[in-house]
PDB file of C-alpha atoms in Angstrom:
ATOM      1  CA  UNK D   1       1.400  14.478  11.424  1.00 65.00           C
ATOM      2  CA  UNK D   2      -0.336  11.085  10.456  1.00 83.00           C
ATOM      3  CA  UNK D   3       2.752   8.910  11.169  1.00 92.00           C
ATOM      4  CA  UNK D   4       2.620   5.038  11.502  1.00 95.00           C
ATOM      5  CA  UNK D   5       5.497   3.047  12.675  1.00 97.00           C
ATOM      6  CA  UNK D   6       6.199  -0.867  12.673  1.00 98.00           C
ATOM      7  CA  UNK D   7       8.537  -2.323  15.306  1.00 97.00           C
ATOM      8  CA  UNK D   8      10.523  -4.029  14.271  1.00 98.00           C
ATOM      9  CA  UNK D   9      11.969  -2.979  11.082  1.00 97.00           C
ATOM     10  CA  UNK D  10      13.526  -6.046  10.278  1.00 97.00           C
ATOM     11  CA  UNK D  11      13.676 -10.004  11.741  1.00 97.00           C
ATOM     12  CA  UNK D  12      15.621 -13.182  11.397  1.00 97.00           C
ATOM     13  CA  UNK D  13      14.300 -15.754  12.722  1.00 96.00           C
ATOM     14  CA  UNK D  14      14.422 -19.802  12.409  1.00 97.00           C
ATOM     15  CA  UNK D  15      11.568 -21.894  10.298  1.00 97.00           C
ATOM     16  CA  UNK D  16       8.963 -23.067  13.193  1.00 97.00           C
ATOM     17  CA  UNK D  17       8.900 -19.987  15.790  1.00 97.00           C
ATOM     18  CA  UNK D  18       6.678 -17.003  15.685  1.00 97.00           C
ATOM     19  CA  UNK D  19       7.010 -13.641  14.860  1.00 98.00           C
ATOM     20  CA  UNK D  20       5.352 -10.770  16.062  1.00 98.00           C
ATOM     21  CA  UNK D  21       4.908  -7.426  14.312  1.00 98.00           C
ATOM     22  CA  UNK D  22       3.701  -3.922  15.661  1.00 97.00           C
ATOM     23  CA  UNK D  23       2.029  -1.284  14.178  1.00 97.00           C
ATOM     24  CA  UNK D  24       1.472   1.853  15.371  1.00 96.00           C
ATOM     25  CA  UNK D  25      -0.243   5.176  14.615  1.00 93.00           C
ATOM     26  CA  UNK D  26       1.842   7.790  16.468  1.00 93.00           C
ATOM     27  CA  UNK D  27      -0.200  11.186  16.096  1.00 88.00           C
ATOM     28  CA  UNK D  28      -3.424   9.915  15.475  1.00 87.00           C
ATOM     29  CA  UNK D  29      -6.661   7.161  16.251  1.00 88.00           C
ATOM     30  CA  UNK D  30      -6.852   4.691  13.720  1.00 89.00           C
ATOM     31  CA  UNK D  31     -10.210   2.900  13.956  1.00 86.00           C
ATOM     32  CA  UNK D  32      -8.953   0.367  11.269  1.00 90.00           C
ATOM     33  CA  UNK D  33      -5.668  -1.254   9.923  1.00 94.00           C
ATOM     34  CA  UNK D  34      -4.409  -2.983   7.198  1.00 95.00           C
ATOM     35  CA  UNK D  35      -1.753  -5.354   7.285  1.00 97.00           C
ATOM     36  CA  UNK D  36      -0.483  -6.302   3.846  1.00 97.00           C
ATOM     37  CA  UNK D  37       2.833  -8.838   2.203  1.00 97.00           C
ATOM     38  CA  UNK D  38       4.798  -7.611  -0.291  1.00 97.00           C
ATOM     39  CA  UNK D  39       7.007 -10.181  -1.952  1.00 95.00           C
ATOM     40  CA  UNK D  40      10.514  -8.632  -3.891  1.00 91.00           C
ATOM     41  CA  UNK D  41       9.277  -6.910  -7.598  1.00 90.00           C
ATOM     42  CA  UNK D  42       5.473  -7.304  -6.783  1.00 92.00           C
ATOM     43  CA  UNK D  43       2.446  -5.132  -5.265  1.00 94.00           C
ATOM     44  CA  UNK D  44       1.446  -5.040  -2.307  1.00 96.00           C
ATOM     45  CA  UNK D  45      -0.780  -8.061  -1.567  1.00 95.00           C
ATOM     46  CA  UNK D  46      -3.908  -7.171   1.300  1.00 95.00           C
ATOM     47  CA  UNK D  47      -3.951  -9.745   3.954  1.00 96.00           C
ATOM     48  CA  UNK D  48      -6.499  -8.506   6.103  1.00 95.00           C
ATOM     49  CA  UNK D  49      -8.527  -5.501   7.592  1.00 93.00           C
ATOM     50  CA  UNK D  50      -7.584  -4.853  11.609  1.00 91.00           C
ATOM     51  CA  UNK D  51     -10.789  -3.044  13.249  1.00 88.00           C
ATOM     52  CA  UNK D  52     -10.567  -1.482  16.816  1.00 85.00           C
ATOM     53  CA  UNK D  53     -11.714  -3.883  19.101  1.00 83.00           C
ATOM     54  CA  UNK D  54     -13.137  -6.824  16.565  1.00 86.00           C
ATOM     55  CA  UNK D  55     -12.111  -9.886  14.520  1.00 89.00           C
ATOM     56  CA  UNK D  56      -9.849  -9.232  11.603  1.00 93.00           C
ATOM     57  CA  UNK D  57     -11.367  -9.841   8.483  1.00 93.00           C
ATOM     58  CA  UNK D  58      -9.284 -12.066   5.919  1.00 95.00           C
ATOM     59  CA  UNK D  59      -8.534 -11.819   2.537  1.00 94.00           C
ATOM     60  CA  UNK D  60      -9.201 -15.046   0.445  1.00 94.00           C
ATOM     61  CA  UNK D  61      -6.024 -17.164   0.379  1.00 94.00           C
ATOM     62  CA  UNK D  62      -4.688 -15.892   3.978  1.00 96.00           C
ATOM     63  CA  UNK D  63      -4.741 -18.124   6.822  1.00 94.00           C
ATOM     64  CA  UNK D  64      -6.114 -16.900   9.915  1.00 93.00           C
ATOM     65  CA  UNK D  65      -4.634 -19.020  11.843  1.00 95.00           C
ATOM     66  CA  UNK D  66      -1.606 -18.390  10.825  1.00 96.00           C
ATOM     67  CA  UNK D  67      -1.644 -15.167  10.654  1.00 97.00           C
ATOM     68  CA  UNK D  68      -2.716 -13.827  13.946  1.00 96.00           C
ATOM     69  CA  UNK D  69      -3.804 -10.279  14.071  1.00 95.00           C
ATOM     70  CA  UNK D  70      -5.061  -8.248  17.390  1.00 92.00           C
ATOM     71  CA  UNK D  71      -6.226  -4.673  17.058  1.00 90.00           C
ATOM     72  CA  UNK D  72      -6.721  -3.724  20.825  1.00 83.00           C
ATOM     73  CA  UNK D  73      -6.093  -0.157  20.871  1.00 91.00           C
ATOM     74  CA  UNK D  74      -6.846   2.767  18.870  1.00 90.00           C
ATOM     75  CA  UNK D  75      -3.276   2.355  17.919  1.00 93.00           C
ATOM     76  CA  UNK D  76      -1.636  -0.572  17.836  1.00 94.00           C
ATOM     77  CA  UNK D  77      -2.655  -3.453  15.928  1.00 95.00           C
ATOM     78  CA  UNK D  78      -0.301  -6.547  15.946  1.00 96.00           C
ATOM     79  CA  UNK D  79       0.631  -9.244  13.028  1.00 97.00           C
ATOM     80  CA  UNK D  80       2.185 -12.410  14.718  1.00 97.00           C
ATOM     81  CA  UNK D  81       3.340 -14.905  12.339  1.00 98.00           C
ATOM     82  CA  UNK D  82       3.187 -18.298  13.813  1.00 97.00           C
ATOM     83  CA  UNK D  83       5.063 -21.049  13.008  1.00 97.00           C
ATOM     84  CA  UNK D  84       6.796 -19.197  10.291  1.00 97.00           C
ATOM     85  CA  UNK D  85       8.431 -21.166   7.154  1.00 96.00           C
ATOM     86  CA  UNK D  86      10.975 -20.066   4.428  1.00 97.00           C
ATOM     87  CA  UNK D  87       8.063 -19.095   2.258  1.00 96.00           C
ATOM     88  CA  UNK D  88       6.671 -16.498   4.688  1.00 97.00           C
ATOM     89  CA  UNK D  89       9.623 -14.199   4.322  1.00 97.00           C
ATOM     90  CA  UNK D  90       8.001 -10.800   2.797  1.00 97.00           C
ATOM     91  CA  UNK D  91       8.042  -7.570   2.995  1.00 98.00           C
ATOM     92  CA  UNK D  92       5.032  -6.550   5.625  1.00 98.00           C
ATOM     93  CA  UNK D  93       3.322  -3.085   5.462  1.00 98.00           C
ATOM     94  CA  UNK D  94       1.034  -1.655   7.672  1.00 97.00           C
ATOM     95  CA  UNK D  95      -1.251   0.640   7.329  1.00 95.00           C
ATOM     96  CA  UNK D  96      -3.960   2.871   9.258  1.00 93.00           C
ATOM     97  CA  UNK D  97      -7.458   5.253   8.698  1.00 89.00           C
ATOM     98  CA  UNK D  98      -8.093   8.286  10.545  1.00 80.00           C
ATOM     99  CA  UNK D  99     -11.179   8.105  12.492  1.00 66.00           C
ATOM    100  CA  UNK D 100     -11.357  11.952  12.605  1.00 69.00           C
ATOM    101  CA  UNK D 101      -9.862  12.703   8.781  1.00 68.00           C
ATOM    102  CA  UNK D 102     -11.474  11.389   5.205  1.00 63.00           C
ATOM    103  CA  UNK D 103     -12.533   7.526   5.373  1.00 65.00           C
ATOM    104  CA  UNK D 104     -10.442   7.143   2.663  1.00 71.00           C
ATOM    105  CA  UNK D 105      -7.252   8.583   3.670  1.00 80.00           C
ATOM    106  CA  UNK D 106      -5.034   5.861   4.885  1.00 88.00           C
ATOM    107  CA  UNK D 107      -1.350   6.283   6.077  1.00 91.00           C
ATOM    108  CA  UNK D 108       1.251   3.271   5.847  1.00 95.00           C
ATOM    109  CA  UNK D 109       4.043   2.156   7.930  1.00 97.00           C
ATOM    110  CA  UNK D 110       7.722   1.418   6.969  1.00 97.00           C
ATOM    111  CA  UNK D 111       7.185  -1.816   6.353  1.00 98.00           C
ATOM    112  CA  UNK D 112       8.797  -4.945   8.650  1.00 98.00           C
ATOM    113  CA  UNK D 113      11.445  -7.313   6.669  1.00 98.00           C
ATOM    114  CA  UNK D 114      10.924 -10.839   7.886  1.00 98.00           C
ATOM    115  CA  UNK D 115      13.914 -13.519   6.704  1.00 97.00           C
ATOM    116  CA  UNK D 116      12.868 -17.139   7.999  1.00 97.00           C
ATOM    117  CA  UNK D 117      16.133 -19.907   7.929  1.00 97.00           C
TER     118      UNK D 117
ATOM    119  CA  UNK R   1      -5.222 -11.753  -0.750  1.00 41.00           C
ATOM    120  CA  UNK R   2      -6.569  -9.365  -3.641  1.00 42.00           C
ATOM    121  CA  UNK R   3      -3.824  -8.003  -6.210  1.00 42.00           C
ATOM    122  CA  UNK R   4      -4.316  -7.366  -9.766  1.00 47.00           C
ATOM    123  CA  UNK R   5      -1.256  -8.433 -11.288  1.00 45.00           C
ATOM    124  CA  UNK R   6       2.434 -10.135 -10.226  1.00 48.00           C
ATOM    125  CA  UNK R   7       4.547  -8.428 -12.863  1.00 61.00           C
ATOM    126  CA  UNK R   8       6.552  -4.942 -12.849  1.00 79.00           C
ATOM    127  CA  UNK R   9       6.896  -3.245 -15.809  1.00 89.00           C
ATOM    128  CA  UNK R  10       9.318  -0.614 -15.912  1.00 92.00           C
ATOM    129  CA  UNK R  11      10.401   2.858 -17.494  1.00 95.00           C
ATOM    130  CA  UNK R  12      13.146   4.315 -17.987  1.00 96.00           C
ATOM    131  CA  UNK R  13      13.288   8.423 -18.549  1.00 97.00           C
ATOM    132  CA  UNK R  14      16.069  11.310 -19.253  1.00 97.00           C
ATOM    133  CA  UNK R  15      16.737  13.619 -16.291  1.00 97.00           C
ATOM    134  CA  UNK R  16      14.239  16.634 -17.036  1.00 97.00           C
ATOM    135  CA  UNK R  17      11.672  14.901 -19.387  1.00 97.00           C
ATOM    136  CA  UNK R  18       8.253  14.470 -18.616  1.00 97.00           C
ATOM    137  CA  UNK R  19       7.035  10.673 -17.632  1.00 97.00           C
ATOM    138  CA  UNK R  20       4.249   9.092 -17.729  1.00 97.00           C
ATOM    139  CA  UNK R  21       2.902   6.128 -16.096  1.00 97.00           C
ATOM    140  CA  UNK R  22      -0.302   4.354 -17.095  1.00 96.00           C
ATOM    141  CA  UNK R  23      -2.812   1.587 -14.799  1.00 95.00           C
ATOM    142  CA  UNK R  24      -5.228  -0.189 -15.831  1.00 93.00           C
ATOM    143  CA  UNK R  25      -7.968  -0.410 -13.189  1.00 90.00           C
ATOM    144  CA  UNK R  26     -10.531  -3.913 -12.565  1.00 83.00           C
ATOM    145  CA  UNK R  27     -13.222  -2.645 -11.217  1.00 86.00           C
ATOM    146  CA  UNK R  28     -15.597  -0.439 -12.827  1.00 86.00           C
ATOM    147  CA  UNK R  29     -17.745   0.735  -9.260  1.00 86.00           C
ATOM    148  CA  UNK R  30     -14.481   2.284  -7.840  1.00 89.00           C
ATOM    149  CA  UNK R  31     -14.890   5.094  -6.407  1.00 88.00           C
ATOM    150  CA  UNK R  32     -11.152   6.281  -5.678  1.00 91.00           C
ATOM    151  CA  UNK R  33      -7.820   6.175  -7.005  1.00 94.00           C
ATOM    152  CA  UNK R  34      -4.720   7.207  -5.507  1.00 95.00           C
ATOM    153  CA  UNK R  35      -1.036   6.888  -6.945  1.00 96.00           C
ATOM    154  CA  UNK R  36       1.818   6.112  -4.169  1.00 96.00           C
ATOM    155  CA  UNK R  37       5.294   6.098  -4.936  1.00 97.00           C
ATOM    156  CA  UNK R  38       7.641   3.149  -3.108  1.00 97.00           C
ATOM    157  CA  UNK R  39      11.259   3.641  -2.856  1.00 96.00           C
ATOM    158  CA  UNK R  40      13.198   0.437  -2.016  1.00 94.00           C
ATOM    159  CA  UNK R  41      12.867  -0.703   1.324  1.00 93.00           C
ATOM    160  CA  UNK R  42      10.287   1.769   2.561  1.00 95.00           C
ATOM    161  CA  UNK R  43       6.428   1.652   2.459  1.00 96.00           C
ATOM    162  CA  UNK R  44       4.483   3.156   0.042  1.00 96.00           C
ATOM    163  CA  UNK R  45       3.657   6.992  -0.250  1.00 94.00           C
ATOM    164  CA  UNK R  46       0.955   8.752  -0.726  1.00 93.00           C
ATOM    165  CA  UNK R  47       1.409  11.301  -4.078  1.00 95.00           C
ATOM    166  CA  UNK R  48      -2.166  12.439  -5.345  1.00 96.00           C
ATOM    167  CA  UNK R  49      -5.953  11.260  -5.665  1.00 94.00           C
ATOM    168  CA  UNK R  50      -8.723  11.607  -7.703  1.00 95.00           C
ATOM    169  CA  UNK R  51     -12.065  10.556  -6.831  1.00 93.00           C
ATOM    170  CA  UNK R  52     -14.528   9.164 -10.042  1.00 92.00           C
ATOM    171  CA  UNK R  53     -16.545  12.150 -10.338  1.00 93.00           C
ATOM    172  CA  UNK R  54     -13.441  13.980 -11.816  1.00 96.00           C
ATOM    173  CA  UNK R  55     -10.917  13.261 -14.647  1.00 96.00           C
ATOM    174  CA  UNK R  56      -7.846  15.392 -14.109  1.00 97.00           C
ATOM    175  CA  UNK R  57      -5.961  16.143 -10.806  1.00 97.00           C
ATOM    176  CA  UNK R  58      -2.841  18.383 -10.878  1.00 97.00           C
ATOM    177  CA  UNK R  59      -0.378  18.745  -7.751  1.00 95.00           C
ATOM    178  CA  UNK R  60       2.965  19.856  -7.487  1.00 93.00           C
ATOM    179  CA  UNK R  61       4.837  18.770 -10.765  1.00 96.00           C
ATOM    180  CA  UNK R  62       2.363  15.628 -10.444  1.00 98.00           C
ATOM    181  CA  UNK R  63      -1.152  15.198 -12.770  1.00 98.00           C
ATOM    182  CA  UNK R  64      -3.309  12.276 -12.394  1.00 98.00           C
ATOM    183  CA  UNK R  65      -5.849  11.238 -15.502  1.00 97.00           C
ATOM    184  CA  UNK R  66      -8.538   8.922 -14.828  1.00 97.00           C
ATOM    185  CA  UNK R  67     -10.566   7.800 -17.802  1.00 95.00           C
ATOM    186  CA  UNK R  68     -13.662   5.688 -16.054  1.00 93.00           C
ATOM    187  CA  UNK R  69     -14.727   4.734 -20.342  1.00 93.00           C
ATOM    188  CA  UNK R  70     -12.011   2.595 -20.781  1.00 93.00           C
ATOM    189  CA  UNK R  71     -11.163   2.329 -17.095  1.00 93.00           C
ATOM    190  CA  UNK R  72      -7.431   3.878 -17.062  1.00 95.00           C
ATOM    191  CA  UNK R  73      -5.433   5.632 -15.146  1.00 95.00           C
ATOM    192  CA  UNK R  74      -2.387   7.554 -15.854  1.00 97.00           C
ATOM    193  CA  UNK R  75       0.475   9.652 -13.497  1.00 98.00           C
ATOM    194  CA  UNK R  76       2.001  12.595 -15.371  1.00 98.00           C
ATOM    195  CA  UNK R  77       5.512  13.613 -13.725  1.00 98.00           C
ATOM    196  CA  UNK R  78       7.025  16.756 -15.328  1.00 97.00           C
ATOM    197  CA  UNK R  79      10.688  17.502 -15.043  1.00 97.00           C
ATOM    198  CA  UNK R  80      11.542  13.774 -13.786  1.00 97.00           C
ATOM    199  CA  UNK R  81      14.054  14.131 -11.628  1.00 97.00           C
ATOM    200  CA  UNK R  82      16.341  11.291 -10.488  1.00 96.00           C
ATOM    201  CA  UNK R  83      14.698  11.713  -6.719  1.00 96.00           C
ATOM    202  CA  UNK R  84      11.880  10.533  -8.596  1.00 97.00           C
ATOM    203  CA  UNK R  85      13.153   6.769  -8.936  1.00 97.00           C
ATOM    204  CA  UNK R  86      11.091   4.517  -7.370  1.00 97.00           C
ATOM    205  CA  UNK R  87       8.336   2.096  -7.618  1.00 97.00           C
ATOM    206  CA  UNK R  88       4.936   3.587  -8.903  1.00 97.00           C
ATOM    207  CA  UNK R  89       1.737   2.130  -7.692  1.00 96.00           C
ATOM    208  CA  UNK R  90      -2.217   2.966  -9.008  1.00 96.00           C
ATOM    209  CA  UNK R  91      -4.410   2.101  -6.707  1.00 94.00           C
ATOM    210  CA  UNK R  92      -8.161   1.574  -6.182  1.00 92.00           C
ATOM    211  CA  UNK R  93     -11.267   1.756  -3.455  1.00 86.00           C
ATOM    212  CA  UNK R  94     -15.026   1.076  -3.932  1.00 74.00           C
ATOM    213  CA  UNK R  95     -17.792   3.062  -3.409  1.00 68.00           C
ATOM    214  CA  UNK R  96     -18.033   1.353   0.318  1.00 71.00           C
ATOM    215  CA  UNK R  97     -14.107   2.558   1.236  1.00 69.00           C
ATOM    216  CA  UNK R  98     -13.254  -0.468   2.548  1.00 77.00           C
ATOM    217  CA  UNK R  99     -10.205  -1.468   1.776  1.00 84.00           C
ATOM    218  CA  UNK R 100      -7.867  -0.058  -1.080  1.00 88.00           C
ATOM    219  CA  UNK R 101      -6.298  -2.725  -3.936  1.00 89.00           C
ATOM    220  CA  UNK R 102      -3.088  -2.130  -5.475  1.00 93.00           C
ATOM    221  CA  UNK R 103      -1.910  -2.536  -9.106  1.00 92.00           C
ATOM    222  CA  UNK R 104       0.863  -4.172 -10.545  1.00 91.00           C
ATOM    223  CA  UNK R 105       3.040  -0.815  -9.960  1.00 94.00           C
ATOM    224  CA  UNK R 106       5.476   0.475 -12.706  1.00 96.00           C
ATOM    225  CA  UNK R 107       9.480   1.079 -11.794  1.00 96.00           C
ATOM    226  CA  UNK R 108      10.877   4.330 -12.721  1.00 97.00           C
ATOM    227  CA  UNK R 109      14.618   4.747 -13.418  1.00 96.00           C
ATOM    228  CA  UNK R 110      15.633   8.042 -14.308  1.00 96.00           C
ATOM    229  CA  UNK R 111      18.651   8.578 -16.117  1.00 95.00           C
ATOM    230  CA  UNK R 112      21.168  11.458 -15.088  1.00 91.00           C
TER     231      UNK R 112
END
């Protein structure tokens, strides 16, 4: 149980179109999500907490507008990159909190590879 | 965003010794620490926790230290095993369980 996927697993995609990232909890209702960007030989980097049904709240440093995230179900939040440039290729992880398990527990995603030309 | 560090240190072990990986934690009001384990490519795992009211946590051939004094953290594998290769992550969460930060993470390389 407690499974979280991210569609898709990897994208290509050309510098100035947008991106769009899923994340889903499979087995499970995930009253919050995390989206975080993980660059090659460094941690994982929080971009911003996804609550059911509100604003995302931003880390300092991310853009917002940029970085548009919609959490509109109890599991499936979305990341869409817009715009993207060269520099936003990462590594982007997912995670999500049990509403019915510990507050703490959280389970991550796969990860999405993005690769901008 | 948050991160406590850009650099990976790594560690390299014999197949069958023990290994131990240490973090140093930033904030002195966390609450919980977990250790995940990242192989290349995939998203990070969840291995074992230990909240601050304890200082040892033992799981299956795993054993977490947490010394709050000095605010460190250590992962204790026993019998490394080359399945254990991968990138080693401490990680923290305040008393309001929030949001969790990452360290700086540690590779493993285990040598056949």
């Amino acid at each position: 149980g407690a499974v979280v996927s991210q569609h898709p697993s990897w994208v290509i995609c050309k510098s100035g179109t947008s991106v769009k990232i899923e994340c889903r909890s499979l087995d499970f209702q995930a009253t919050t999500m995390f989206w975080y960007r993980q660059f090659p030989k460094q941690s994982l980097m929080l971009m911003a907490t996804s609550n059911e049904g509100s604003k995302a709240t931003y880390e300092q440093g991310v853009e917002k507008d940029k970085f548009l995230i919609n959490h509109a179900s109890l599991t499936l939040s979305t990341l869409t990159v817009t715009s993207a440039h060269p520099e936003d290729s990462s590594f982007y992880i997912c995670s999500a909190r049990d509403l019915i398990l510990y507050q703490e527990t959280q389970y991550f995603g796969p990860g999405t590879r993005l690769l901008v030309l | 965003g948050e991160s406590v560090g850009l650099h990976l240190p790594t560690l390299s072990v014999q197949e069958g010794d023990n290994s131990i990986i240490n973090c140093a934690y930033s904030n002195s009001a966390s609450d919980y620490f977990i250790w995940y384990k990242q192989e290349s490519g995939k998203g990070p795992q969840f291995i074992i926790d230990i909240r601050s009211n304890m200082d040892k946590r033992q799981g299956q051939r795993v054993t977490v230290l947490l010394n709050k004094t000095v605010k460190h953290l250590s992962l204790q594998i026993a019998a490394t095993q080359p399945g254990d290769s991968a990138v080693y992550f401490c990680a923290e969460m305040g008393t309001s369980y929030d949001k969790v930060i990452f360290g700086p993470g540690t590779s493993l390389s285990v040598i056949p």
